[in-house]
Structure formats: C-alpha cells, structure tokens
Amino acid sequence: QVQLVESGGGLVQAGGSLRLSCAASGRTFSSYAMGWFRQAPGKEREFVAAISSSGINTIYAHSVKGRFIISRDNARSTAYLQMNSLKPDDTADYYCAADTNMLAVRYDYWGQGTQVTVSS
C-alpha cells in the first residue's frame, strides 16, 4: 500500500501561483510514477500531469502545459505540482496518485485531495 497526502491548496487570485505537495508513505516511493488529477464542481475528474518514477519523463494536459510543472524528490518521498499563471478555470480539487505505470488508465493509489480556488 501507498498512502498519499496532499497539501498546499488554497485561494489565489488569477495570475498567481501555488505549489501543491504530495507526501507518500508505505512502499518505496521511487518505484512509482506519480500523477496529478483534478475535479472541478460538476465535472469529471481529469488528468493534469504525470512524472515517471525516476523523474526523467513528464507529461501534461494541454490545458496546463507551459503553466504547471510536475516534479518529485525521491529522497523526501514527495511529489510536487507548481502551478503558475493560474486561471479561474483551474479551480478544482486536486488529487495526487501513484502507479507503477505512468500511462495507467487508472492509478492504483490516491490521496484525499486538496482544494484550489482561483478568483477572477
């Protein structure tokens, strides 16, 4: 089992920045790819970004590419999502997830989420 705990959400004005963190415990963090997903009110959960277990490879949703940066620190068992140039459309609950396959359709392990609100 892998336990994931997100932090760093909050209220920010449009154009601002936030950094989300995802602290992992349990099995070896460096064995898992990490992903960030989000769910806005009344919408389906959507993929945001993912990073390979080594941190070498990353992928992003088109809507966040160039504004968000995913990273990880395997020594600290933590993944991050740096969010810049935030827009009201980025308002959502953000979830981190872990899986051995970066391209998994559905990740195995999930955190409880952290809320991000972007005001206009």
mmCIF file of N, CA, C and O in Angstrom, residues 2 8 14-15 17 20 30 40 47 52 64-66 69 74 78 82 84 90 97 100 119:
data_model
loop_
_atom_site.group_PDB
_atom_site.id
_atom_site.type_symbol
_atom_site.label_atom_id
_atom_site.label_comp_id
_atom_site.label_asym_id
_atom_site.label_seq_id
_atom_site.Cartn_x
_atom_site.Cartn_y
_atom_site.Cartn_z
ATOM 1 N N VAL A 2 0.343 2.272 -0.612
ATOM 2 C CA VAL A 2 0.980 3.588 -0.616
ATOM 3 C C VAL A 2 -0.033 4.584 -0.082
ATOM 4 O O VAL A 2 -1.167 4.624 -0.557
ATOM 5 N N GLY A 8 -1.076 22.208 0.325
ATOM 6 C CA GLY A 8 -0.688 23.374 -0.458
ATOM 7 C C GLY A 8 -1.809 24.073 -1.194
ATOM 8 O O GLY A 8 -1.582 25.104 -1.834
ATOM 9 N N ALA A 14 -6.344 35.175 -9.813
ATOM 10 C CA ALA A 14 -5.931 34.827 -11.176
ATOM 11 C C ALA A 14 -4.570 35.453 -11.474
ATOM 12 O O ALA A 14 -4.313 36.604 -11.108
ATOM 13 N N GLY A 15 -3.717 34.659 -12.100
ATOM 14 C CA GLY A 15 -2.369 35.101 -12.392
ATOM 15 C C GLY A 15 -1.358 34.715 -11.334
ATOM 16 O O GLY A 15 -0.151 34.820 -11.550
ATOM 17 N N SER A 17 0.259 32.038 -8.203
ATOM 18 C CA SER A 17 0.893 30.721 -8.199
ATOM 19 C C SER A 17 0.607 29.988 -6.900
ATOM 20 O O SER A 17 0.381 30.602 -5.863
ATOM 21 N N LEU A 20 1.570 22.656 -4.941
ATOM 22 C CA LEU A 20 0.984 21.524 -4.229
ATOM 23 C C LEU A 20 2.068 20.499 -3.927
ATOM 24 O O LEU A 20 2.977 20.292 -4.722
ATOM 25 N N SER A 30 10.141 5.615 -4.885
ATOM 26 C CA SER A 30 10.857 5.700 -6.152
ATOM 27 C C SER A 30 10.459 4.612 -7.141
ATOM 28 O O SER A 30 10.914 4.624 -8.281
ATOM 29 N N ALA A 40 -13.250 19.523 -11.026
ATOM 30 C CA ALA A 40 -13.975 20.762 -10.787
ATOM 31 C C ALA A 40 -15.428 20.430 -10.436
ATOM 32 O O ALA A 40 -15.925 19.360 -10.805
ATOM 33 N N PHE A 47 -7.092 14.348 -15.961
ATOM 34 C CA PHE A 47 -5.637 14.256 -15.830
ATOM 35 C C PHE A 47 -5.024 15.639 -15.931
ATOM 36 O O PHE A 47 -5.449 16.466 -16.751
ATOM 37 N N SER A 52 7.480 10.196 -14.316
ATOM 38 C CA SER A 52 7.942 8.820 -14.180
ATOM 39 C C SER A 52 8.613 8.604 -12.828
ATOM 40 O O SER A 52 8.922 9.553 -12.111
ATOM 41 N N VAL A 64 -2.756 22.784 -19.240
ATOM 42 C CA VAL A 64 -1.827 23.299 -18.218
ATOM 43 C C VAL A 64 -0.390 23.375 -18.720
ATOM 44 O O VAL A 64 0.473 23.925 -18.024
ATOM 45 N N LYS A 65 -0.137 22.839 -19.890
ATOM 46 C CA LYS A 65 1.234 22.809 -20.399
ATOM 47 C C LYS A 65 1.773 24.231 -20.537
ATOM 48 O O LYS A 65 1.094 25.114 -21.048
ATOM 49 N N GLY A 66 2.978 24.430 -20.034
ATOM 50 C CA GLY A 66 3.590 25.748 -20.061
ATOM 51 C C GLY A 66 3.296 26.584 -18.828
ATOM 52 O O GLY A 66 3.927 27.620 -18.604
ATOM 53 N N ILE A 69 4.218 22.753 -13.547
ATOM 54 C CA ILE A 69 5.419 21.915 -13.580
ATOM 55 C C ILE A 69 5.292 20.835 -12.518
ATOM 56 O O ILE A 69 5.096 21.138 -11.337
ATOM 57 N N ASN A 74 12.645 12.033 -4.674
ATOM 58 C CA ASN A 74 12.544 10.654 -4.181
ATOM 59 C C ASN A 74 13.165 10.506 -2.793
ATOM 60 O O ASN A 74 12.744 9.641 -2.020
ATOM 61 N N THR A 78 8.259 12.720 -1.944
ATOM 62 C CA THR A 78 7.282 13.780 -2.169
ATOM 63 C C THR A 78 7.249 14.163 -3.648
ATOM 64 O O THR A 78 8.293 14.264 -4.289
ATOM 65 N N GLN A 82 3.873 22.576 -9.276
ATOM 66 C CA GLN A 82 3.998 24.025 -9.272
ATOM 67 C C GLN A 82 3.011 24.578 -10.294
ATOM 68 O O GLN A 82 3.090 24.246 -11.482
ATOM 69 N N ASN A 84 1.526 27.917 -12.033
ATOM 70 C CA ASN A 84 1.755 29.336 -12.310
ATOM 71 C C ASN A 84 0.683 29.873 -13.242
ATOM 72 O O ASN A 84 -0.014 29.105 -13.912
ATOM 73 N N ASP A 90 -8.907 26.823 -13.438
ATOM 74 C CA ASP A 90 -8.086 25.857 -12.707
ATOM 75 C C ASP A 90 -8.697 25.506 -11.351
ATOM 76 O O ASP A 90 -8.187 24.631 -10.653
ATOM 77 N N ALA A 97 -1.755 10.862 -7.245
ATOM 78 C CA ALA A 97 -1.970 9.429 -7.379
ATOM 79 C C ALA A 97 -0.657 8.754 -7.732
ATOM 80 O O ALA A 97 0.238 9.384 -8.303
ATOM 81 N N THR A 100 2.551 2.082 -10.788
ATOM 82 C CA THR A 100 3.824 1.642 -11.363
ATOM 83 C C THR A 100 3.927 2.021 -12.842
ATOM 84 O O THR A 100 5.018 2.022 -13.407
ATOM 85 N N SER A 119 -9.614 32.998 -7.912
ATOM 86 C CA SER A 119 -10.605 34.065 -8.063
ATOM 87 C C SER A 119 -10.233 34.987 -9.225
ATOM 88 O O SER A 119 -9.060 35.188 -9.512
#
